[in-house]
Coordinates of C-alpha atoms (C1' of nucleotides) in Angstrom, one line a residue:
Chain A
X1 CA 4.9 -33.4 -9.8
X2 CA 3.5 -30.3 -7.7
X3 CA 3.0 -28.2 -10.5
X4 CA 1.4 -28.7 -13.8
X5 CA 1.7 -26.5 -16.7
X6 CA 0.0 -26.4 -20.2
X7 CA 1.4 -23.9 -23.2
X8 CA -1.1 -22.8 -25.3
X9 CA -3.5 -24.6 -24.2
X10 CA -7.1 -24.1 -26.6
X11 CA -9.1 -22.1 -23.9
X12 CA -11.5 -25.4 -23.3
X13 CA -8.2 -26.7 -21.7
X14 CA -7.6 -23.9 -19.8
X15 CA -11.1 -24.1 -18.3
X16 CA -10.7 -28.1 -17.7
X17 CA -6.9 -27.0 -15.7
X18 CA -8.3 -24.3 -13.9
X19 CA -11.3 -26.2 -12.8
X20 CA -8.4 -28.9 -11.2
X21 CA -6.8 -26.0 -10.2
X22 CA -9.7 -24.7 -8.5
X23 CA -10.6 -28.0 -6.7
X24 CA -7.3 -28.7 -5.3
X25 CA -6.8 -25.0 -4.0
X26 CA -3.7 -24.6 -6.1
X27 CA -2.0 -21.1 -6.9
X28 CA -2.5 -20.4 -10.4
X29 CA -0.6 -18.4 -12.9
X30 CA -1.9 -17.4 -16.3
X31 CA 0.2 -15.8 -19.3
X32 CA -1.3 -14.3 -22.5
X33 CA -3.0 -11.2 -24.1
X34 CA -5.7 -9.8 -22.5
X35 CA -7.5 -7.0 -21.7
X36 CA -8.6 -6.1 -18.1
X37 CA -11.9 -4.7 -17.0
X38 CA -12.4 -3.4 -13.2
X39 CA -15.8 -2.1 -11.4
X40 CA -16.3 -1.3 -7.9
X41 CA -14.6 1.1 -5.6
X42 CA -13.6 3.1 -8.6
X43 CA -13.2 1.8 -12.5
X44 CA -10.5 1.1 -14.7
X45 CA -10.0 -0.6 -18.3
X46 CA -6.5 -1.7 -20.2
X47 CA -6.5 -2.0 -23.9
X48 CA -5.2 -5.6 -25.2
X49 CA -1.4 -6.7 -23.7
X50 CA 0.4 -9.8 -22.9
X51 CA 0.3 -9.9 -19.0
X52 CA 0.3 -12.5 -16.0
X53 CA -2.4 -12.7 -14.2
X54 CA -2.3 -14.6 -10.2
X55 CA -5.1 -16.5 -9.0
X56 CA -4.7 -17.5 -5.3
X57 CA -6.9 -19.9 -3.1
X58 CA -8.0 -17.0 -0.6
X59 CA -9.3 -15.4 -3.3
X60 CA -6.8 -13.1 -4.2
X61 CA -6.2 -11.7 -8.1
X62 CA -3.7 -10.2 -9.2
X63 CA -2.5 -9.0 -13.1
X64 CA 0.9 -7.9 -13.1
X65 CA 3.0 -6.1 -16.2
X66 CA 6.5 -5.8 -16.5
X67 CA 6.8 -2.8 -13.8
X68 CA 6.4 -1.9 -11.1
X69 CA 5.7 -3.6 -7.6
X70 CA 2.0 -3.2 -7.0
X71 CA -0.5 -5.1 -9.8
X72 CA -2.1 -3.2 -12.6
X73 CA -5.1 -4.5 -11.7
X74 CA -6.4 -6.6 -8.8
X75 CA -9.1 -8.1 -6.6
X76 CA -8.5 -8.6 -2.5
X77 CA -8.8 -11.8 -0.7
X78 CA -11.9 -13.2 0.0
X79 CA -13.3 -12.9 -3.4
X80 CA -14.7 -15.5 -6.1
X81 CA -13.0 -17.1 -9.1
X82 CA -15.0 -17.9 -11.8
X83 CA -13.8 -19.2 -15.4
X84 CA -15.6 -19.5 -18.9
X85 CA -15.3 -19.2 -22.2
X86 CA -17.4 -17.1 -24.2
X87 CA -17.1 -15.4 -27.2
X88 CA -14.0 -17.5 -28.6
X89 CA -12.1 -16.2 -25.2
X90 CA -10.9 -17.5 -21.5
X91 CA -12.9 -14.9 -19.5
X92 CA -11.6 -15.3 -15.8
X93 CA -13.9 -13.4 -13.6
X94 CA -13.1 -12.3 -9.8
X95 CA -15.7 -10.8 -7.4
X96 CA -16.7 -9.9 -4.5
X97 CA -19.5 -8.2 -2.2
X98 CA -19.6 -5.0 0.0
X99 CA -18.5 -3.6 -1.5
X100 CA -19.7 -5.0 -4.9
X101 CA -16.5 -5.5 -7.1
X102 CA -15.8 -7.4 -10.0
X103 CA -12.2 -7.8 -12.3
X104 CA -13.0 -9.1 -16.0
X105 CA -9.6 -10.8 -17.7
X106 CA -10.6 -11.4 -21.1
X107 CA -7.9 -13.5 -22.7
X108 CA -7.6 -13.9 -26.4
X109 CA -4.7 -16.5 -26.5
X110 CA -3.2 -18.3 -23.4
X111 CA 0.2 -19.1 -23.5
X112 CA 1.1 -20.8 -20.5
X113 CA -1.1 -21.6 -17.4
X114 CA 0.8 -23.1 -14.5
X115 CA -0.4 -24.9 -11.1
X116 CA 1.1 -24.9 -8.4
X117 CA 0.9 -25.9 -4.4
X118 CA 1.7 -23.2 -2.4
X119 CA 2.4 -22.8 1.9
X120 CA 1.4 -20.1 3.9
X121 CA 3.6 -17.5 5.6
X122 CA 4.5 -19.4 8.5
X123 CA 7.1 -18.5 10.5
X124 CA 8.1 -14.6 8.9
X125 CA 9.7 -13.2 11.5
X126 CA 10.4 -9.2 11.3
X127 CA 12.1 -6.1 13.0
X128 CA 12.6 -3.0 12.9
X129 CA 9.0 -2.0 12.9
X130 CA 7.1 0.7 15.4
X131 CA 6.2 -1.7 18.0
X132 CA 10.3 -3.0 18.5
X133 CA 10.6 1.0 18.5
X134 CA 8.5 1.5 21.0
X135 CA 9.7 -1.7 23.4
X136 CA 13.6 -0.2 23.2
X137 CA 11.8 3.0 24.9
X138 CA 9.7 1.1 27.2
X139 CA 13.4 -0.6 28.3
X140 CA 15.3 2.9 28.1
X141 CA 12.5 5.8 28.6
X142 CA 15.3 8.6 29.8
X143 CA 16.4 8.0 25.7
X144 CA 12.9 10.0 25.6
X145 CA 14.0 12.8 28.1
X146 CA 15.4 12.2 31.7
X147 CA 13.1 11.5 34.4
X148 CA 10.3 10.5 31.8
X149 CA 8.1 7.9 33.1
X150 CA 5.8 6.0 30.8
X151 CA 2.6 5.1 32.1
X152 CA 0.7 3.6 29.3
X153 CA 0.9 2.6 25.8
X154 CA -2.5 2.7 23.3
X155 CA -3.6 4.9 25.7
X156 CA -7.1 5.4 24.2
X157 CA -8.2 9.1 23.6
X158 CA -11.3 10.9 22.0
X159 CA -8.6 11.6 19.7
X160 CA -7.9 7.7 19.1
X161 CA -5.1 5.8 20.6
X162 CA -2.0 7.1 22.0
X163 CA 1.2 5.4 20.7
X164 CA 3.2 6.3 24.4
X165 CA 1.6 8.3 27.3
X166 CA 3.6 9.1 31.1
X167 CA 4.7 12.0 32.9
X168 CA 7.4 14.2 33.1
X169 CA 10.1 14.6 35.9
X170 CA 7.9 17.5 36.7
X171 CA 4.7 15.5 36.9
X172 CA 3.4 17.2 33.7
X173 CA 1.2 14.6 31.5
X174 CA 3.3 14.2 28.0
X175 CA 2.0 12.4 24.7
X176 CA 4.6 10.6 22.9
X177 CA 4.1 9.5 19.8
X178 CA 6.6 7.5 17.5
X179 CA 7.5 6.9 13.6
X180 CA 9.7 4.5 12.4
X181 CA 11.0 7.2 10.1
X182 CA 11.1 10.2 8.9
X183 CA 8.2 12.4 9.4
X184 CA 5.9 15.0 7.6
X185 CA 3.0 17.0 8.5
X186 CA 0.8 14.7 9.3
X187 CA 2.7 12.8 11.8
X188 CA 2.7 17.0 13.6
X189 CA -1.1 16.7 13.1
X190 CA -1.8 13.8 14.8
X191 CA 0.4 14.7 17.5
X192 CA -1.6 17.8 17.9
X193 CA -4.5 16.1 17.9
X194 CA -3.6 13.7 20.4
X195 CA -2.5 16.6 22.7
X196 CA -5.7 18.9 22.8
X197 CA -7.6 15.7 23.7
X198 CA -5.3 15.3 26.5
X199 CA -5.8 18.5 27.4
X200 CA -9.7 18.4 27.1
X201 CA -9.3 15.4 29.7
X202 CA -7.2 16.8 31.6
X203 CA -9.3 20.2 31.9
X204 CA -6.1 21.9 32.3
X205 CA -5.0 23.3 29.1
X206 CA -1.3 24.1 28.0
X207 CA 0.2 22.0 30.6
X208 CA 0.0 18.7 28.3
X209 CA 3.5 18.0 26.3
X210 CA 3.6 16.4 23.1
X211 CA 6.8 15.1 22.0
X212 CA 7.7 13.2 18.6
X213 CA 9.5 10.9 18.3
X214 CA 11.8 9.4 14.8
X215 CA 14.4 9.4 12.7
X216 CA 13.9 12.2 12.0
X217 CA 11.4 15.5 10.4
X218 CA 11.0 17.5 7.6
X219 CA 11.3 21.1 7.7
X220 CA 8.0 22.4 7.3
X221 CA 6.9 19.2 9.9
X222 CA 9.3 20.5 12.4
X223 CA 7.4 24.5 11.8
X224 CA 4.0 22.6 12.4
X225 CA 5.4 21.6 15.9
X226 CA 6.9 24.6 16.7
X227 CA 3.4 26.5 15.7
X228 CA 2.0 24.4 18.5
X229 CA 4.3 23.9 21.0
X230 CA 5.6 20.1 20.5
X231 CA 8.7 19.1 20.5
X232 CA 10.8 17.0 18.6
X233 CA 13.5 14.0 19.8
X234 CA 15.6 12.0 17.3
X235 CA 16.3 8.4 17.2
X236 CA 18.4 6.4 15.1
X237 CA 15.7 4.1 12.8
X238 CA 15.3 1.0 14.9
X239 CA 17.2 -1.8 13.3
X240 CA 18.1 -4.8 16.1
X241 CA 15.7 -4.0 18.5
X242 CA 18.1 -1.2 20.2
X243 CA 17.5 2.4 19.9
X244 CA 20.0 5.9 20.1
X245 CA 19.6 9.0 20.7
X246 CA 21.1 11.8 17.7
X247 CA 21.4 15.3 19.2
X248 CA 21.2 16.5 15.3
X249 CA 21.1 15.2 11.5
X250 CA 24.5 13.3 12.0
X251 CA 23.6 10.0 11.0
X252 CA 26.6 7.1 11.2
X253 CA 25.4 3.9 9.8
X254 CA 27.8 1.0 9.8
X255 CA 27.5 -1.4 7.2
X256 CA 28.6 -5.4 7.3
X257 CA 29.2 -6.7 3.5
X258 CA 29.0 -10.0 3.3
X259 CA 28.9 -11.2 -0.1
X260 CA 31.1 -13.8 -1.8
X261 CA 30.7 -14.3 -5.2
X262 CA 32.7 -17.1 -6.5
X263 CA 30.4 -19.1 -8.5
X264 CA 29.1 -19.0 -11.9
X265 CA 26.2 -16.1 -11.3
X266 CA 24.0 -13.8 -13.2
X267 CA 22.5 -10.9 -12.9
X268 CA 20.2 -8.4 -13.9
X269 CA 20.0 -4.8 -14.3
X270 CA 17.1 -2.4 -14.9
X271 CA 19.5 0.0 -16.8
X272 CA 21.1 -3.0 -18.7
X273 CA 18.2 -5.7 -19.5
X274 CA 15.3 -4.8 -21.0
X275 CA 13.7 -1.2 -22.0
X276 CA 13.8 0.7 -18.8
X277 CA 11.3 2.9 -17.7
X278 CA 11.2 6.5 -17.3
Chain B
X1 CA 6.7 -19.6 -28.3
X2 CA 6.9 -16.3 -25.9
X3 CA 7.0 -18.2 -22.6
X4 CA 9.9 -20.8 -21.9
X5 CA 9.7 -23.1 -19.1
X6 CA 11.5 -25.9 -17.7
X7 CA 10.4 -28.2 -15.2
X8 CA 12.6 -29.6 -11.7
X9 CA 15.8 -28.2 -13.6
X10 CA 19.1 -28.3 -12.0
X11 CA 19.9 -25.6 -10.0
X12 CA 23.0 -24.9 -12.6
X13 CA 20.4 -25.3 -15.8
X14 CA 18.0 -22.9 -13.9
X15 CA 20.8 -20.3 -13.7
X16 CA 21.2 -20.7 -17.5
X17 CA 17.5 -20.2 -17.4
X18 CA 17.9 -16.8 -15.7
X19 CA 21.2 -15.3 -17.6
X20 CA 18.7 -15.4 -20.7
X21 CA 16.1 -14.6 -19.5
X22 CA 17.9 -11.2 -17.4
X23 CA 19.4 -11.1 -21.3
X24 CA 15.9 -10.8 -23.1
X25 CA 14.4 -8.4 -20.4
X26 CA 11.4 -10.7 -19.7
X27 CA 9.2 -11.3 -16.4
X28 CA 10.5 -14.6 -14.6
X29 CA 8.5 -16.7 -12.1
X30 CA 9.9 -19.1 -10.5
X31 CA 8.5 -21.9 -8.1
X32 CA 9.9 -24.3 -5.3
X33 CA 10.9 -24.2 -1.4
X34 CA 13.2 -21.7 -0.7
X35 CA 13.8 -19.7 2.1
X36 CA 13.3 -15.9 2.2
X37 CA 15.9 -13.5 3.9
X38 CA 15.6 -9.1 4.2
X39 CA 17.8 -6.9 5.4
X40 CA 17.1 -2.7 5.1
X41 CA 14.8 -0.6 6.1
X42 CA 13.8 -3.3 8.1
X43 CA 14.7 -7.2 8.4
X44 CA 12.9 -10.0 7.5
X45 CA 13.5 -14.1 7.7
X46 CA 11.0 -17.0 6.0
X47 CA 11.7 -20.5 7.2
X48 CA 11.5 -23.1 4.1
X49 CA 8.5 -23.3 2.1
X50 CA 7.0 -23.5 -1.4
X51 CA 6.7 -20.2 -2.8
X52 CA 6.6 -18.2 -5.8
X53 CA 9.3 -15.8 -6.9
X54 CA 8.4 -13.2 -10.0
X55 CA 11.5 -11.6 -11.3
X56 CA 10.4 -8.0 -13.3
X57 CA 12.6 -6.3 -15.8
X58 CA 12.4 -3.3 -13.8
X59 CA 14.2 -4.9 -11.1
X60 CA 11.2 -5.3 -9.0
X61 CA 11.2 -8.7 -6.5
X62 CA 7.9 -10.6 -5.3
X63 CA 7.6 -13.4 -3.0
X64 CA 4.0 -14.5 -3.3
X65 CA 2.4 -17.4 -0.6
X66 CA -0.6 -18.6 -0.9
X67 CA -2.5 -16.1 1.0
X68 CA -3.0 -12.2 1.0
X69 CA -2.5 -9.5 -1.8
X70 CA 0.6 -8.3 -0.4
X71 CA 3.5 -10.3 -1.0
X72 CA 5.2 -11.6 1.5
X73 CA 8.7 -10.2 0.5
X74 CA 9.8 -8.2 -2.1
X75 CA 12.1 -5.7 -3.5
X76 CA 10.9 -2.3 -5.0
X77 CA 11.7 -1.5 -9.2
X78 CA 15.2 -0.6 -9.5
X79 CA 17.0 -3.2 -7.8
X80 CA 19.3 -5.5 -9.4
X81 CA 18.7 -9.2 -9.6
X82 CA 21.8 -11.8 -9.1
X83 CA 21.5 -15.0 -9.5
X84 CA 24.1 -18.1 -8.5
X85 CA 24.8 -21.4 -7.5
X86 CA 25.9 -22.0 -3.9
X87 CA 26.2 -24.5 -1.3
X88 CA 23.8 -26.7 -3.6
X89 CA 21.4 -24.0 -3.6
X90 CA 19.8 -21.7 -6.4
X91 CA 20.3 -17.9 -4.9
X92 CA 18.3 -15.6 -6.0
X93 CA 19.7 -12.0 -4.5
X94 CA 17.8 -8.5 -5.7
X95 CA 19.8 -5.6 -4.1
X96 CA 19.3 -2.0 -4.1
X97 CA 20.9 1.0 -2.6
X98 CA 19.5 4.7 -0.9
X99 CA 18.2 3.0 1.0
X100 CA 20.6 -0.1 0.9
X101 CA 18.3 -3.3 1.0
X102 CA 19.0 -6.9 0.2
X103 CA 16.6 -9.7 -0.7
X104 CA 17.5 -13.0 -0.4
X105 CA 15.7 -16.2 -1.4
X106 CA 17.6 -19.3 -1.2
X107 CA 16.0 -22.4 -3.4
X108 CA 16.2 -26.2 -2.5
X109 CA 14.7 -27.3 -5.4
X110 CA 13.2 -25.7 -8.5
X111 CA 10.0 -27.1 -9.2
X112 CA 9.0 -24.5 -12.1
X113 CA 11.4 -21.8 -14.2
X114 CA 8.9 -19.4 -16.5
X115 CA 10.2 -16.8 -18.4
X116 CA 7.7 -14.6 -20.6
X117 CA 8.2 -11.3 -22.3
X118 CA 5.3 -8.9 -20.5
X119 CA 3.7 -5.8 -22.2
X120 CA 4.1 -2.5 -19.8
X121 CA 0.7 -1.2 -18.7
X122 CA -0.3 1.3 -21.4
X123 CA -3.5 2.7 -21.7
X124 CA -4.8 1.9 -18.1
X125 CA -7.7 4.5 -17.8
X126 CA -9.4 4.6 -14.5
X127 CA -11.8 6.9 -12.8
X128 CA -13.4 7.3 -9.3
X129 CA -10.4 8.9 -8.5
X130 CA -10.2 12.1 -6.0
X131 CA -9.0 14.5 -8.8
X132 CA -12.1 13.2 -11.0
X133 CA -14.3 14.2 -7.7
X134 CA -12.7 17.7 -7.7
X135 CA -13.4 18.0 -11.7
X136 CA -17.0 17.2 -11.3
X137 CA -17.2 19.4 -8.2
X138 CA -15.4 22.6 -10.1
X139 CA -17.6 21.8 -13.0
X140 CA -20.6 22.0 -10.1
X141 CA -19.3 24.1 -7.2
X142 CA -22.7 24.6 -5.9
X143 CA -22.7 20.6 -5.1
X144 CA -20.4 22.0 -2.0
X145 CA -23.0 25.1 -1.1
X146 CA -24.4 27.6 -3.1
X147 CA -22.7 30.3 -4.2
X148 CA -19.2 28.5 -3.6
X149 CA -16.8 29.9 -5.9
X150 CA -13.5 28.2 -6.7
X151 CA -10.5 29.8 -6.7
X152 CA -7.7 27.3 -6.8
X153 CA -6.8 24.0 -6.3
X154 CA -3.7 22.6 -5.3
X155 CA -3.0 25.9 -3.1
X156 CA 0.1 25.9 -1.9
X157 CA 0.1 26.7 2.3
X158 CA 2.5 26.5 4.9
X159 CA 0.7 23.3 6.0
X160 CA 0.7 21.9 2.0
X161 CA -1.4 22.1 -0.6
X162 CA -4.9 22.6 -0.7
X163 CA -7.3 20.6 -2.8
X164 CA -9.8 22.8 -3.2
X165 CA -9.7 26.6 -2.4
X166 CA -12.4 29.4 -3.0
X167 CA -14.6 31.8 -1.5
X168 CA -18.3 32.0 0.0
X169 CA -21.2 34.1 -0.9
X170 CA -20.4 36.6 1.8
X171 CA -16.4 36.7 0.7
X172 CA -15.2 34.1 3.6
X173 CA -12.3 32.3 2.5
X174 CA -13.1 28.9 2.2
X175 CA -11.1 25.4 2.5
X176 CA -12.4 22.1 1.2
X177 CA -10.6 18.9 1.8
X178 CA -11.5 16.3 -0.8
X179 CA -11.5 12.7 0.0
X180 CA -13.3 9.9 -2.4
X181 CA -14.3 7.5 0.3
X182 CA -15.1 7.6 4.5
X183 CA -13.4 9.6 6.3
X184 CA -11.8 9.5 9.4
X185 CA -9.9 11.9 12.1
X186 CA -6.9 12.1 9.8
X187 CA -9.0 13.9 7.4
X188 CA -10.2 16.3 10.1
X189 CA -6.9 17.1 11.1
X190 CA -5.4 17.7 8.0
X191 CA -8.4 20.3 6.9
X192 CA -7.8 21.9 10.3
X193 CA -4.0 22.4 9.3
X194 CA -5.1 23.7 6.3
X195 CA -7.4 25.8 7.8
X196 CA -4.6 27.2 10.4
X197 CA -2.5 28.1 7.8
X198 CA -4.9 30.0 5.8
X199 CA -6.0 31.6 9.1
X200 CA -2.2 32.9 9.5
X201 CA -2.0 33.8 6.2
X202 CA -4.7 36.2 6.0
X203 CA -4.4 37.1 9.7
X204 CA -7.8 37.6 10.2
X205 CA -8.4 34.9 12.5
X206 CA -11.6 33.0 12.5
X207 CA -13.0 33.9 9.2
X208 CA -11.4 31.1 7.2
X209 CA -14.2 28.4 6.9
X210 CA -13.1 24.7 6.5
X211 CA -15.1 22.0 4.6
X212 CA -14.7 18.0 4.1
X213 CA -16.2 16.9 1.6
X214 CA -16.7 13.1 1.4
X215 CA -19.1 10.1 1.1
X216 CA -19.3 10.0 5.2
X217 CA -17.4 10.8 8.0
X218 CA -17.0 8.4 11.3
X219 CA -18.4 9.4 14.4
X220 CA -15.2 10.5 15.7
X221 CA -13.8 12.6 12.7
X222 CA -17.2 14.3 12.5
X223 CA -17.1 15.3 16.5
X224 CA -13.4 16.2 16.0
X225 CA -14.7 18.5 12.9
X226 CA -17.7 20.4 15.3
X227 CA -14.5 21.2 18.1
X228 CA -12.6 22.8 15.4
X229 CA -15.8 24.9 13.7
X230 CA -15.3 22.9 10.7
X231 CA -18.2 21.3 8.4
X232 CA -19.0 18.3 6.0
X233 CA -20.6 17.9 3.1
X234 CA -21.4 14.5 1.7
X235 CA -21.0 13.5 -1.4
X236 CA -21.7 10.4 -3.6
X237 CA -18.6 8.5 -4.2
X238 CA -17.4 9.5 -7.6
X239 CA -18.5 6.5 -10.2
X240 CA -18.6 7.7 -13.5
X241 CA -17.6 11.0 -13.3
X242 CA -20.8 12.9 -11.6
X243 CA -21.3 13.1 -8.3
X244 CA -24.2 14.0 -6.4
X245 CA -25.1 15.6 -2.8
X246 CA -26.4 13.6 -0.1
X247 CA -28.0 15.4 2.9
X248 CA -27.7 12.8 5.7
X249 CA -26.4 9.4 5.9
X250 CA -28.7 7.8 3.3
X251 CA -27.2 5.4 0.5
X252 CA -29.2 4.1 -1.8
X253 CA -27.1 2.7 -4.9
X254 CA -28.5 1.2 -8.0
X255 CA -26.4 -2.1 -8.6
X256 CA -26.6 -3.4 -12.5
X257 CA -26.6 -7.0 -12.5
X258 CA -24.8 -8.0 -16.3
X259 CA -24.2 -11.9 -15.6
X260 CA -25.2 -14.5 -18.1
X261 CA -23.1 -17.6 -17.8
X262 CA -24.7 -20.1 -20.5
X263 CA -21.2 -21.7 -21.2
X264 CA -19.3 -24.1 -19.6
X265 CA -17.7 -22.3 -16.5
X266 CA -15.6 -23.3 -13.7
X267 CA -15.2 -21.4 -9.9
X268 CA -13.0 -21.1 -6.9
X269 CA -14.4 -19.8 -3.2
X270 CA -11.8 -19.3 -0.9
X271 CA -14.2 -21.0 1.7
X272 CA -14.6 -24.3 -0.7
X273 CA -10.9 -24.7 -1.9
X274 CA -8.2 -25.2 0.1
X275 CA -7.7 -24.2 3.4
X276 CA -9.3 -21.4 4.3
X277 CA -7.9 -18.5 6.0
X278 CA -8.6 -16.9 9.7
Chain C
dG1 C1' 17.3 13.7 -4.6
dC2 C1' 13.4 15.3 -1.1
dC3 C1' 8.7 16.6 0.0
dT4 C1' 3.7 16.0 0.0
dA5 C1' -0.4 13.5 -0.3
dG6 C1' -3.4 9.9 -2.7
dG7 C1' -4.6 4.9 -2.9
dT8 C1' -9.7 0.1 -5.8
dC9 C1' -4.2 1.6 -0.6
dC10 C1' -3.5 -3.4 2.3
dC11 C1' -3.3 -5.2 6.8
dG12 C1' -3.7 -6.3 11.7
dT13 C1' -6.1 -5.4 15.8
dA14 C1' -9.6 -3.9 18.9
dG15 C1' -14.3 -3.1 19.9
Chain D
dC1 C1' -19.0 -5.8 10.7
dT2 C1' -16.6 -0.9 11.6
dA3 C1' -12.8 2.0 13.0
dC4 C1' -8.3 3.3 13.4
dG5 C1' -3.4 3.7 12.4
dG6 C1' 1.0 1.3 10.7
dG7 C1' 3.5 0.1 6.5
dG8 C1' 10.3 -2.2 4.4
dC9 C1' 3.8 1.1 2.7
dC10 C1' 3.9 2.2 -3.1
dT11 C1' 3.1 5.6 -6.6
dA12 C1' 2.6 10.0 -8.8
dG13 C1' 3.7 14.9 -9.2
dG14 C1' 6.6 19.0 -8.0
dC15 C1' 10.6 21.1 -7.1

DNA sequence: GCCTAGGTCCCGTAG
DNA sequence: CTACGGGGCCTAGGC
């Protein structure tokens, strides 16, 4: 058996499992009412409600609701477990230093606590993400602008790092930089930024081009450039590695469906299961 | 009893597990080897391993290793969970559409079914937050300089909204940029957009002042900051609700120690329980 | 739906 | 440790 469970276990058992749970670096879950108490960084408190609350071997807390992706409460990695009872309740306590943090989960009743072995994250393999972007360009730089020629990528600034830096087919310097998808205002800004510390290197001011590079770029984004004199190339979102060029907002996607259902199945809907939110 | 659970059920008595439980709205967990497949925005592929799935009503998806807040796949709220029995496997599919995004995780055994009816997260209060900074600093103004009078905040520009907008002692437009922890050059950037805007706004160039406003600044936001004629003013990070000035970079926090473990208590480091990360 | 920015962001990587 | 920027960011608030 790899996992052990107890229901409503008297909190003394609930200690007694999480100290086994403890020692043999399990994964614990814990359902029941509780209330939740944060200090550090900022503060919070949540009145009384049933709730499941994570307890991982790096450290790791996490109290979770019925909504919503990201825990009501948490603690990162790295941090302490401890467990007691006091005051007729399971307190589980989670801190950690610099900065100073502690989460409180006061439980009145447990109703179930599970243990569990749990593997790492070996092997998670993913694409689509900035750096596959960036490779596709490095393979196909004319999907950039003919004649472009990258010269370096990270190309450290005063600025910070550049994501793609090279010349022009007129020799002028031009700062790339790229976005998975689509951009706002800030993705102009650091663009900007990049370019006047080009510039200040370079001594040799307006001759620097900045060009951005995604899916694509919201209006008052694409204003920002234009105040500054960037300019703006699309590219289809980077899904297998390979990358295309979009004169305009014409976006073809083609889609593979490959489902078969024809087995006994269930399923689930927000709208139909449950009381939905919002 | 609020929680069911069954133990190394069939794959077919887990899915009978599921259709109630999708049926009675609750949060599912479920634990065993299974392998872990995304396609959407991006793409994604787990090799086998033991890992823990939590279902919400919501239609949000976590798969949680043992390691690391993040999960290591998941599906946002709104998706629709499917379950079904194929090729000798329990599949677990949560799909969602704009953008269309699949999750897949594929079970080879079930070790542990849980199904638990969750509270939502009412009555979470927390503060530290950046608007509770820009309370205390409205209540305060002079914290930024003397004289400082606020105007607006949330001031709509062509660069976005300003968080805090007023006027000096002599008149000069002023534009504060509010952040609740260090800052770094995409804080300086952003005031500086701000700051543009305002500039073209009133088209009196150079008589728009800019200031950050902050627990600290890194070396390189605050040099970015003096090219662009901008300033800073530090502030304590917002704990209860008061902050307080800070002339230079001196930090000097009172840290109230409340511990009194007298009962029996139990306790997990990540550096004496299982393996330890990094 | 899109846009904009905050977040106890988390997280990896480089210095 | 700090710093910096990406992220399938997520989430809230406007429009």
């Amino acid at each position: 058996m790899t996992a052990t469970t107890v229901h409503q276990p008297t909190h003394r058992e609930a200690l007694w499992e999480l100290e086994d749970a403890f020692e043999r670096g399990d994964l614990i879950t814990i359902f029941g009412r509780c209330t939740v108490e944060y200090d550090g960084r900022a503060a919070s408190s949540l009145d009384p409600g049933r709730r499941l609350l994570i307890l991982k071997p790096d450290g790791t807390a996490l109290v979770h609701t019925d909504e919503n992706q990201k825990p009501v409460n948490w603690q990162p990695p790295g941090s302490e477990h401890h467990a007691a009872v006091r005051d007729g309740r399971l307190r589980v306590r989670s801190v950690r230093s610099s900065p100073d943090e502690t989460l409180d989960v006061r439980f009145e009743t447990v109703e179930q606590l599970s243990a569990m072995a749990v593997s790492g994250r070996r092997d998670l393999s993913v694409t689509g993400s900035e750096a596959d972007l960036r490779n596709a360009l490095l393979d196909r730089p004319a999907l950039i602008e003919p004649g472009f020629e990258p010269l370096a990528t990270e190309r450290p600034t005063d600025a910070g790092p550049i994501d793609l830096f090279g010349r022009d087919s007129d020799g002028r310097p031009v700062v790339v930089e790229l976005k998975r998808r689509r951009v706002g205002p800030s993705a102009a800004s650091q663009l900007q930024r990049y370019v006047a510390a080009i510039e200040r290197e370079e001594g040799d001011a307006a001759a620097v081009r900045g060009i951005l590079v995604a899916p694509s770029v919201t209006d008052r984004a694409r204003r920002l450039l234009a105040e500054h004199g960037l300019e703006f190339v699309a590219v289809e979102p980077p899904s297998d590695g390979s990358v295309a060029v979009s004169t305009a907002t014409d976006n073809d996607a083609d889609v593979v469906d490959d489902d078969t259902d024809d087995d006994t199945a269930a399923s689930s809907t927000a709208e139909s299961a449950g009381e939905g939110s919002n």
